[in-house]
């Protein structure tokens, strides 16, 4: 599976994230604001799985999935490597964007949670 083209769609925070905060902060989201530019880059570099959705990307050994929440608008989130289709994992390894060792480290939900909490 080779998809070297750039995926051009809009990245937005998920509208459900912290919706109770919106009256006080219209930009409220679970993801820190500094991560939005990174998420836009990840979406542009993402690869589809067996279908067009979800799409997958990687950064610093971590896997991310992206889904639409309205036509043309996507949001993303980290996922364990066990949720990334094998063909996508193999393509990323072949491209050099992730190593098998990195995938093994973050293969489970528990390992990913520990990484995100800074406990790895």
Short mmCIF file of N, CA, C and O in Angstrom, two decimals, residues 2-120:
data_model
loop_
_atom_site.label_atom_id
_atom_site.label_comp_id
_atom_site.label_asym_id
_atom_site.label_seq_id
_atom_site.Cartn_x
_atom_site.Cartn_y
_atom_site.Cartn_z
N UNK A 2 0.81 2.03 -1.03
CA UNK A 2 1.61 3.24 -1.10
C UNK A 2 0.69 4.40 -1.42
O UNK A 2 -0.03 4.37 -2.40
N UNK A 3 0.73 5.40 -0.59
CA UNK A 3 -0.08 6.58 -0.79
C UNK A 3 0.77 7.77 -0.43
O UNK A 3 0.75 8.24 0.70
N UNK A 4 1.54 8.27 -1.40
CA UNK A 4 2.45 9.37 -1.15
C UNK A 4 1.81 10.73 -1.38
O UNK A 4 2.43 11.74 -1.18
N UNK A 5 0.57 10.76 -1.84
CA UNK A 5 -0.09 12.03 -2.07
C UNK A 5 -0.55 12.63 -0.73
O UNK A 5 -0.74 11.93 0.25
N UNK A 6 -0.72 13.93 -0.74
CA UNK A 6 -1.16 14.63 0.46
C UNK A 6 -2.68 14.64 0.49
O UNK A 6 -3.34 14.96 -0.50
N UNK A 7 -3.23 14.28 1.62
CA UNK A 7 -4.68 14.26 1.82
C UNK A 7 -5.12 15.67 2.19
O UNK A 7 -4.63 16.25 3.16
N UNK A 8 -6.01 16.24 1.40
CA UNK A 8 -6.42 17.63 1.63
C UNK A 8 -7.87 17.66 2.11
O UNK A 8 -8.79 17.52 1.32
N UNK A 9 -8.05 17.80 3.38
CA UNK A 9 -9.36 17.98 4.01
C UNK A 9 -9.14 18.91 5.20
O UNK A 9 -8.01 19.18 5.58
N UNK A 10 -10.19 19.35 5.82
CA UNK A 10 -10.08 20.28 6.95
C UNK A 10 -9.97 19.51 8.27
O UNK A 10 -10.70 18.55 8.49
N UNK A 11 -9.04 19.94 9.13
CA UNK A 11 -8.96 19.39 10.48
C UNK A 11 -9.68 20.36 11.41
O UNK A 11 -9.51 21.57 11.34
N UNK A 12 -10.50 19.81 12.30
CA UNK A 12 -11.18 20.59 13.34
C UNK A 12 -11.15 19.78 14.62
O UNK A 12 -11.10 18.56 14.58
N UNK A 13 -11.22 20.45 15.74
CA UNK A 13 -11.39 19.72 16.98
C UNK A 13 -12.76 19.06 16.95
O UNK A 13 -13.66 19.53 16.25
N UNK A 14 -12.91 17.98 17.66
CA UNK A 14 -14.19 17.30 17.71
C UNK A 14 -15.19 18.21 18.43
O UNK A 14 -14.93 18.65 19.55
N UNK A 15 -16.31 18.51 17.83
CA UNK A 15 -17.26 19.43 18.47
C UNK A 15 -17.83 18.92 19.79
O UNK A 15 -18.34 19.70 20.58
N UNK A 16 -17.72 17.62 20.07
CA UNK A 16 -18.23 17.08 21.33
C UNK A 16 -17.28 17.31 22.49
O UNK A 16 -17.67 17.23 23.64
N UNK A 17 -16.01 17.56 22.21
CA UNK A 17 -15.03 17.70 23.29
C UNK A 17 -15.29 18.94 24.14
O UNK A 17 -15.33 20.06 23.63
N UNK A 18 -15.47 18.70 25.39
CA UNK A 18 -15.69 19.75 26.38
C UNK A 18 -16.78 20.74 25.97
O UNK A 18 -16.66 21.94 26.19
N UNK A 19 -17.85 20.24 25.37
CA UNK A 19 -18.92 21.13 24.92
C UNK A 19 -19.53 21.93 26.07
O UNK A 19 -20.00 23.04 25.86
N UNK A 20 -19.47 21.40 27.28
CA UNK A 20 -20.02 22.11 28.44
C UNK A 20 -19.21 23.37 28.75
O UNK A 20 -19.71 24.29 29.39
N UNK A 21 -17.97 23.47 28.25
CA UNK A 21 -17.14 24.65 28.50
C UNK A 21 -17.36 25.76 27.49
O UNK A 21 -16.95 26.89 27.71
N UNK A 22 -18.00 25.45 26.37
CA UNK A 22 -18.09 26.41 25.28
C UNK A 22 -18.69 27.76 25.65
O UNK A 22 -18.24 28.77 25.12
N UNK A 23 -19.67 27.82 26.52
CA UNK A 23 -20.18 29.17 26.86
C UNK A 23 -19.08 30.05 27.47
O UNK A 23 -19.12 31.26 27.34
N UNK A 24 -18.09 29.43 28.12
CA UNK A 24 -17.02 30.18 28.76
C UNK A 24 -15.77 30.30 27.88
O UNK A 24 -15.03 31.26 27.99
N UNK A 25 -15.54 29.29 27.04
CA UNK A 25 -14.35 29.26 26.19
C UNK A 25 -14.73 28.63 24.85
O UNK A 25 -14.82 27.41 24.74
N UNK A 26 -14.94 29.44 23.81
CA UNK A 26 -15.39 28.89 22.53
C UNK A 26 -14.38 27.95 21.87
O UNK A 26 -14.73 27.18 20.99
N UNK A 27 -13.12 27.98 22.30
CA UNK A 27 -12.10 27.10 21.74
C UNK A 27 -11.84 25.87 22.61
O UNK A 27 -10.84 25.18 22.42
N UNK A 28 -12.71 25.59 23.57
CA UNK A 28 -12.49 24.46 24.48
C UNK A 28 -12.38 23.16 23.71
O UNK A 28 -13.16 22.88 22.82
N UNK A 29 -11.37 22.37 24.04
CA UNK A 29 -11.15 21.07 23.41
C UNK A 29 -10.30 20.22 24.34
O UNK A 29 -9.57 20.75 25.19
N UNK A 30 -10.38 18.90 24.21
CA UNK A 30 -9.53 18.03 25.01
C UNK A 30 -8.08 18.17 24.61
O UNK A 30 -7.18 18.03 25.43
N UNK A 31 -7.82 18.42 23.33
CA UNK A 31 -6.44 18.54 22.86
C UNK A 31 -5.93 19.95 23.13
O UNK A 31 -6.66 20.92 22.97
N UNK A 32 -4.67 20.06 23.53
CA UNK A 32 -4.12 21.41 23.73
C UNK A 32 -4.07 22.16 22.40
O UNK A 32 -3.89 21.55 21.33
N UNK A 33 -4.23 23.47 22.45
CA UNK A 33 -4.26 24.26 21.22
C UNK A 33 -2.99 24.10 20.40
O UNK A 33 -3.04 24.13 19.18
N UNK A 34 -1.83 23.92 21.04
CA UNK A 34 -0.57 23.77 20.29
C UNK A 34 -0.58 22.54 19.41
O UNK A 34 0.16 22.46 18.44
N UNK A 35 -1.44 21.57 19.71
CA UNK A 35 -1.44 20.33 18.93
C UNK A 35 -2.24 20.45 17.64
O UNK A 35 -2.16 19.57 16.79
N UNK A 36 -3.01 21.52 17.45
CA UNK A 36 -3.85 21.63 16.26
C UNK A 36 -3.03 21.70 14.98
O UNK A 36 -3.40 21.09 13.98
N UNK A 37 -1.91 22.44 14.97
CA UNK A 37 -1.07 22.49 13.77
C UNK A 37 -0.46 21.13 13.49
O UNK A 37 -0.36 20.72 12.33
N UNK A 38 -0.06 20.41 14.52
CA UNK A 38 0.47 19.06 14.35
C UNK A 38 -0.61 18.16 13.78
O UNK A 38 -0.36 17.38 12.85
N UNK A 39 -1.83 18.28 14.29
CA UNK A 39 -2.94 17.44 13.80
C UNK A 39 -3.23 17.73 12.33
O UNK A 39 -3.51 16.80 11.56
N UNK A 40 -3.15 18.97 11.92
CA UNK A 40 -3.36 19.31 10.51
C UNK A 40 -2.31 18.64 9.64
O UNK A 40 -2.62 18.10 8.57
N UNK A 41 -1.06 18.65 10.09
CA UNK A 41 0.02 17.99 9.35
C UNK A 41 -0.21 16.49 9.31
O UNK A 41 -0.05 15.86 8.25
N UNK A 42 -0.58 15.89 10.43
CA UNK A 42 -0.84 14.46 10.47
C UNK A 42 -1.97 14.07 9.53
O UNK A 42 -1.88 13.06 8.83
N UNK A 43 -3.02 14.85 9.50
CA UNK A 43 -4.13 14.55 8.60
C UNK A 43 -3.67 14.61 7.14
O UNK A 43 -3.99 13.74 6.34
N UNK A 44 -2.87 15.61 6.81
CA UNK A 44 -2.37 15.74 5.44
C UNK A 44 -1.51 14.54 5.04
O UNK A 44 -1.51 14.12 3.88
N UNK A 45 -0.78 13.98 6.00
CA UNK A 45 0.12 12.85 5.74
C UNK A 45 -0.55 11.48 5.95
O UNK A 45 0.08 10.46 5.74
N UNK A 46 -1.80 11.48 6.34
CA UNK A 46 -2.47 10.22 6.73
C UNK A 46 -2.72 9.29 5.55
O UNK A 46 -2.73 9.71 4.40
N UNK A 47 -2.90 8.03 5.91
CA UNK A 47 -3.18 6.97 4.94
C UNK A 47 -4.50 6.31 5.30
O UNK A 47 -4.78 6.10 6.48
N UNK A 48 -5.28 5.94 4.31
CA UNK A 48 -6.53 5.23 4.62
C UNK A 48 -6.26 3.78 4.98
O UNK A 48 -5.24 3.21 4.59
N UNK A 49 -7.16 3.21 5.76
CA UNK A 49 -7.12 1.77 6.03
C UNK A 49 -7.77 1.06 4.85
O UNK A 49 -7.63 1.48 3.70
N UNK A 50 -8.51 0.01 5.12
CA UNK A 50 -9.19 -0.75 4.05
C UNK A 50 -10.25 0.09 3.36
O UNK A 50 -10.53 -0.07 2.19
N UNK A 51 -10.87 1.00 4.11
CA UNK A 51 -11.82 1.94 3.54
C UNK A 51 -11.22 3.33 3.69
O UNK A 51 -10.11 3.48 4.15
N UNK A 52 -11.95 4.35 3.32
CA UNK A 52 -11.41 5.71 3.44
C UNK A 52 -11.39 6.22 4.88
O UNK A 52 -10.77 7.23 5.16
N UNK A 53 -12.09 5.51 5.77
CA UNK A 53 -12.16 5.99 7.14
C UNK A 53 -12.12 4.83 8.11
O UNK A 53 -12.79 3.83 7.88
N UNK A 54 -11.36 4.89 9.18
CA UNK A 54 -10.52 6.03 9.54
C UNK A 54 -9.25 6.08 8.69
O UNK A 54 -8.90 5.12 8.00
N UNK A 55 -8.57 7.21 8.81
CA UNK A 55 -7.25 7.39 8.21
C UNK A 55 -6.24 7.31 9.34
O UNK A 55 -6.58 7.57 10.49
N UNK A 56 -5.00 6.95 9.02
CA UNK A 56 -3.99 6.75 10.06
C UNK A 56 -2.72 7.53 9.74
O UNK A 56 -2.34 7.67 8.57
N UNK A 57 -2.06 8.00 10.79
CA UNK A 57 -0.79 8.71 10.67
C UNK A 57 0.06 8.37 11.89
O UNK A 57 -0.44 7.78 12.86
N UNK A 58 1.32 8.76 11.85
CA UNK A 58 2.21 8.51 12.98
C UNK A 58 3.13 9.70 13.21
O UNK A 58 3.47 10.42 12.27
N UNK A 59 3.49 9.88 14.46
CA UNK A 59 4.46 10.91 14.85
C UNK A 59 5.12 10.44 16.13
O UNK A 59 4.45 10.05 17.08
N UNK A 60 6.44 10.51 16.16
CA UNK A 60 7.23 10.14 17.34
C UNK A 60 6.85 8.76 17.88
O UNK A 60 6.76 8.57 19.09
N UNK A 61 6.58 7.82 16.98
CA UNK A 61 6.28 6.45 17.38
C UNK A 61 4.85 6.20 17.81
O UNK A 61 4.48 5.08 18.14
N UNK A 62 4.02 7.22 17.80
CA UNK A 62 2.63 7.08 18.23
C UNK A 62 1.72 7.04 17.00
O UNK A 62 1.98 7.72 16.01
N UNK A 63 0.66 6.24 17.07
CA UNK A 63 -0.31 6.15 15.98
C UNK A 63 -1.50 7.06 16.26
O UNK A 63 -1.90 7.25 17.42
N UNK A 64 -2.05 7.61 15.19
CA UNK A 64 -3.23 8.48 15.29
C UNK A 64 -4.24 8.04 14.25
O UNK A 64 -3.88 7.63 13.14
N UNK A 65 -5.51 8.11 14.62
CA UNK A 65 -6.60 7.84 13.69
C UNK A 65 -7.38 9.14 13.49
O UNK A 65 -7.43 9.98 14.39
N UNK A 66 -7.97 9.29 12.32
CA UNK A 66 -8.79 10.46 12.02
C UNK A 66 -10.11 10.01 11.43
O UNK A 66 -10.16 9.07 10.64
N UNK A 67 -11.17 10.67 11.85
CA UNK A 67 -12.53 10.37 11.35
C UNK A 67 -13.24 11.69 11.04
O UNK A 67 -12.93 12.72 11.62
N UNK A 68 -14.24 11.58 10.19
CA UNK A 68 -15.05 12.78 9.89
C UNK A 68 -16.11 12.95 10.98
O UNK A 68 -16.61 11.98 11.53
N UNK A 69 -16.42 14.20 11.28
CA UNK A 69 -17.54 14.47 12.17
C UNK A 69 -18.61 15.30 11.46
O UNK A 69 -19.68 15.54 11.98
N UNK A 70 -18.29 15.73 10.27
CA UNK A 70 -19.24 16.32 9.32
C UNK A 70 -18.53 16.28 7.97
O UNK A 70 -17.31 16.13 7.93
N UNK A 71 -19.24 16.39 6.86
CA UNK A 71 -18.59 16.28 5.56
C UNK A 71 -17.41 17.25 5.39
O UNK A 71 -17.55 18.46 5.62
N UNK A 72 -16.25 16.70 5.07
CA UNK A 72 -15.07 17.52 4.83
C UNK A 72 -14.34 17.98 6.07
O UNK A 72 -13.32 18.67 5.98
N UNK A 73 -14.81 17.63 7.26
CA UNK A 73 -14.17 18.05 8.51
C UNK A 73 -13.79 16.83 9.33
O UNK A 73 -14.63 15.97 9.60
N UNK A 74 -12.53 16.76 9.71
CA UNK A 74 -11.97 15.59 10.40
C UNK A 74 -11.45 15.97 11.77
O UNK A 74 -11.03 17.11 12.00
N UNK A 75 -11.46 15.01 12.68
CA UNK A 75 -10.79 15.15 13.98
C UNK A 75 -9.96 13.89 14.20
O UNK A 75 -10.24 12.85 13.60
N UNK A 76 -8.94 13.99 15.00
CA UNK A 76 -8.05 12.86 15.21
C UNK A 76 -7.79 12.59 16.67
O UNK A 76 -8.08 13.43 17.53
N UNK A 77 -7.20 11.42 16.93
CA UNK A 77 -6.93 11.00 18.30
C UNK A 77 -5.89 9.89 18.27
O UNK A 77 -5.78 9.16 17.28
N UNK A 78 -5.12 9.74 19.34
CA UNK A 78 -4.13 8.66 19.38
C UNK A 78 -4.82 7.30 19.56
O UNK A 78 -5.86 7.22 20.21
N UNK A 79 -4.23 6.28 18.96
CA UNK A 79 -4.73 4.91 19.08
C UNK A 79 -3.55 3.97 19.29
O UNK A 79 -2.43 4.28 18.87
N UNK A 80 -3.78 2.83 19.94
CA UNK A 80 -2.71 1.85 20.02
C UNK A 80 -2.46 1.25 18.63
O UNK A 80 -3.37 1.20 17.79
N UNK A 81 -1.24 0.82 18.39
CA UNK A 81 -0.89 0.25 17.09
C UNK A 81 -1.73 -0.98 16.76
O UNK A 81 -1.93 -1.29 15.59
N UNK A 82 -2.25 -1.66 17.76
CA UNK A 82 -3.08 -2.84 17.51
C UNK A 82 -4.36 -2.47 16.74
O UNK A 82 -4.99 -3.34 16.14
N UNK A 83 -4.74 -1.20 16.73
CA UNK A 83 -5.94 -0.76 16.01
C UNK A 83 -5.64 -0.27 14.59
O UNK A 83 -6.55 0.09 13.86
N UNK A 84 -4.37 -0.26 14.21
CA UNK A 84 -3.97 0.19 12.87
C UNK A 84 -3.88 -1.05 11.98
O UNK A 84 -3.22 -2.02 12.34
N UNK A 85 -4.53 -1.03 10.82
CA UNK A 85 -4.48 -2.19 9.94
C UNK A 85 -3.04 -2.57 9.57
O UNK A 85 -2.18 -1.70 9.41
N UNK A 86 -2.80 -3.87 9.44
CA UNK A 86 -1.46 -4.36 9.16
C UNK A 86 -0.86 -3.74 7.91
O UNK A 86 0.32 -3.37 7.89
N UNK A 87 -1.64 -3.60 6.86
CA UNK A 87 -1.13 -3.03 5.60
C UNK A 87 -0.64 -1.59 5.81
O UNK A 87 0.38 -1.19 5.25
N UNK A 88 -1.34 -0.82 6.64
CA UNK A 88 -0.94 0.55 6.93
C UNK A 88 0.34 0.55 7.77
O UNK A 88 1.27 1.31 7.51
N UNK A 89 0.40 -0.34 8.78
CA UNK A 89 1.62 -0.44 9.61
C UNK A 89 2.82 -0.77 8.75
O UNK A 89 3.88 -0.15 8.88
N UNK A 90 2.66 -1.76 7.87
CA UNK A 90 3.78 -2.17 7.01
C UNK A 90 4.22 -1.03 6.09
O UNK A 90 5.42 -0.84 5.86
N UNK A 91 3.28 -0.28 5.55
CA UNK A 91 3.61 0.85 4.67
C UNK A 91 4.38 1.92 5.44
O UNK A 91 5.34 2.50 4.93
N UNK A 92 3.99 2.16 6.70
CA UNK A 92 4.68 3.16 7.51
C UNK A 92 6.09 2.72 7.87
O UNK A 92 7.02 3.53 7.88
N UNK A 93 6.26 1.43 8.17
CA UNK A 93 7.59 0.89 8.45
C UNK A 93 8.46 1.01 7.20
O UNK A 93 9.61 1.46 7.26
N UNK A 94 7.91 0.63 6.05
CA UNK A 94 8.67 0.70 4.80
C UNK A 94 9.06 2.13 4.46
O UNK A 94 10.16 2.38 3.94
N UNK A 95 8.21 3.07 4.78
CA UNK A 95 8.48 4.48 4.51
C UNK A 95 9.45 5.08 5.53
O UNK A 95 10.01 6.14 5.32
N UNK A 96 9.63 4.39 6.67
CA UNK A 96 10.56 4.87 7.70
C UNK A 96 9.96 5.87 8.67
O UNK A 96 10.68 6.54 9.39
N UNK A 97 8.63 5.95 8.72
CA UNK A 97 7.99 6.90 9.63
C UNK A 97 7.80 6.34 11.04
O UNK A 97 7.50 7.10 11.96
N UNK A 98 7.97 5.02 11.18
CA UNK A 98 7.85 4.37 12.49
C UNK A 98 8.67 3.08 12.43
O UNK A 98 8.88 2.53 11.36
N UNK A 99 9.13 2.64 13.60
CA UNK A 99 9.86 1.37 13.66
C UNK A 99 8.98 0.32 14.32
O UNK A 99 8.02 0.63 15.03
N UNK A 100 9.33 -0.93 14.08
CA UNK A 100 8.59 -2.03 14.73
C UNK A 100 8.73 -1.94 16.25
O UNK A 100 7.80 -2.28 16.98
N UNK A 101 9.87 -1.51 16.72
CA UNK A 101 10.08 -1.37 18.16
C UNK A 101 9.12 -0.33 18.75
O UNK A 101 8.55 -0.55 19.82
N UNK A 102 8.95 0.80 18.06
CA UNK A 102 8.00 1.81 18.53
C UNK A 102 6.58 1.26 18.54
O UNK A 102 5.82 1.50 19.48
N UNK A 103 6.23 0.51 17.50
CA UNK A 103 4.88 -0.07 17.44
C UNK A 103 4.67 -1.06 18.58
O UNK A 103 3.60 -1.09 19.18
N UNK A 104 5.67 -1.86 18.86
CA UNK A 104 5.54 -2.85 19.93
C UNK A 104 5.35 -2.16 21.29
O UNK A 104 4.56 -2.60 22.11
N UNK A 105 6.05 -1.04 21.49
CA UNK A 105 5.96 -0.32 22.76
C UNK A 105 4.55 0.22 23.00
O UNK A 105 4.07 0.23 24.14
N UNK A 106 3.88 0.68 21.95
CA UNK A 106 2.56 1.31 22.10
C UNK A 106 1.48 0.49 21.42
O UNK A 106 0.57 1.02 20.78
N UNK A 107 1.53 -0.82 21.58
CA UNK A 107 0.59 -1.72 20.92
C UNK A 107 -0.73 -1.89 21.67
O UNK A 107 -1.71 -2.34 21.10
N UNK A 108 -0.78 -1.53 22.94
CA UNK A 108 -2.02 -1.72 23.72
C UNK A 108 -2.57 -0.39 24.21
O UNK A 108 -1.86 0.61 24.29
N UNK A 109 -3.84 -0.40 24.56
CA UNK A 109 -4.48 0.80 25.10
C UNK A 109 -3.82 1.23 26.41
O UNK A 109 -3.63 2.43 26.66
N UNK A 110 -3.44 0.26 27.24
CA UNK A 110 -2.80 0.58 28.53
C UNK A 110 -1.44 1.25 28.29
O UNK A 110 -1.11 2.24 28.96
N UNK A 111 -0.65 0.73 27.36
CA UNK A 111 0.67 1.31 27.09
C UNK A 111 0.52 2.73 26.52
O UNK A 111 1.27 3.63 26.88
N UNK A 112 -0.47 2.91 25.66
CA UNK A 112 -0.72 4.25 25.10
C UNK A 112 -1.15 5.21 26.19
O UNK A 112 -0.66 6.34 26.26
N UNK A 113 -2.03 4.80 27.08
CA UNK A 113 -2.48 5.65 28.19
C UNK A 113 -1.30 6.05 29.07
O UNK A 113 -1.18 7.21 29.48
N UNK A 114 -0.44 5.10 29.36
CA UNK A 114 0.75 5.42 30.17
C UNK A 114 1.65 6.42 29.46
O UNK A 114 2.19 7.34 30.10
N UNK A 115 1.83 6.26 28.17
CA UNK A 115 2.65 7.20 27.39
C UNK A 115 2.05 8.58 27.42
O UNK A 115 2.74 9.58 27.62
N UNK A 116 0.75 8.67 27.22
CA UNK A 116 0.08 9.98 27.21
C UNK A 116 0.10 10.64 28.58
O UNK A 116 0.12 11.87 28.68
N UNK A 117 0.10 9.83 29.63
CA UNK A 117 0.15 10.37 31.00
C UNK A 117 1.59 10.62 31.45
O UNK A 117 1.81 11.06 32.57
N UNK A 118 2.56 10.31 30.59
CA UNK A 118 3.96 10.52 30.95
C UNK A 118 4.52 9.49 31.89
O UNK A 118 5.49 9.74 32.59
N UNK A 119 3.91 8.29 31.93
CA UNK A 119 4.35 7.25 32.87
C UNK A 119 5.16 6.17 32.21
O UNK A 119 5.43 5.15 32.80
N UNK A 120 5.53 6.34 30.95
CA UNK A 120 6.27 5.26 30.28
C UNK A 120 7.74 5.33 30.56
O UNK A 120 8.28 6.28 31.00
#
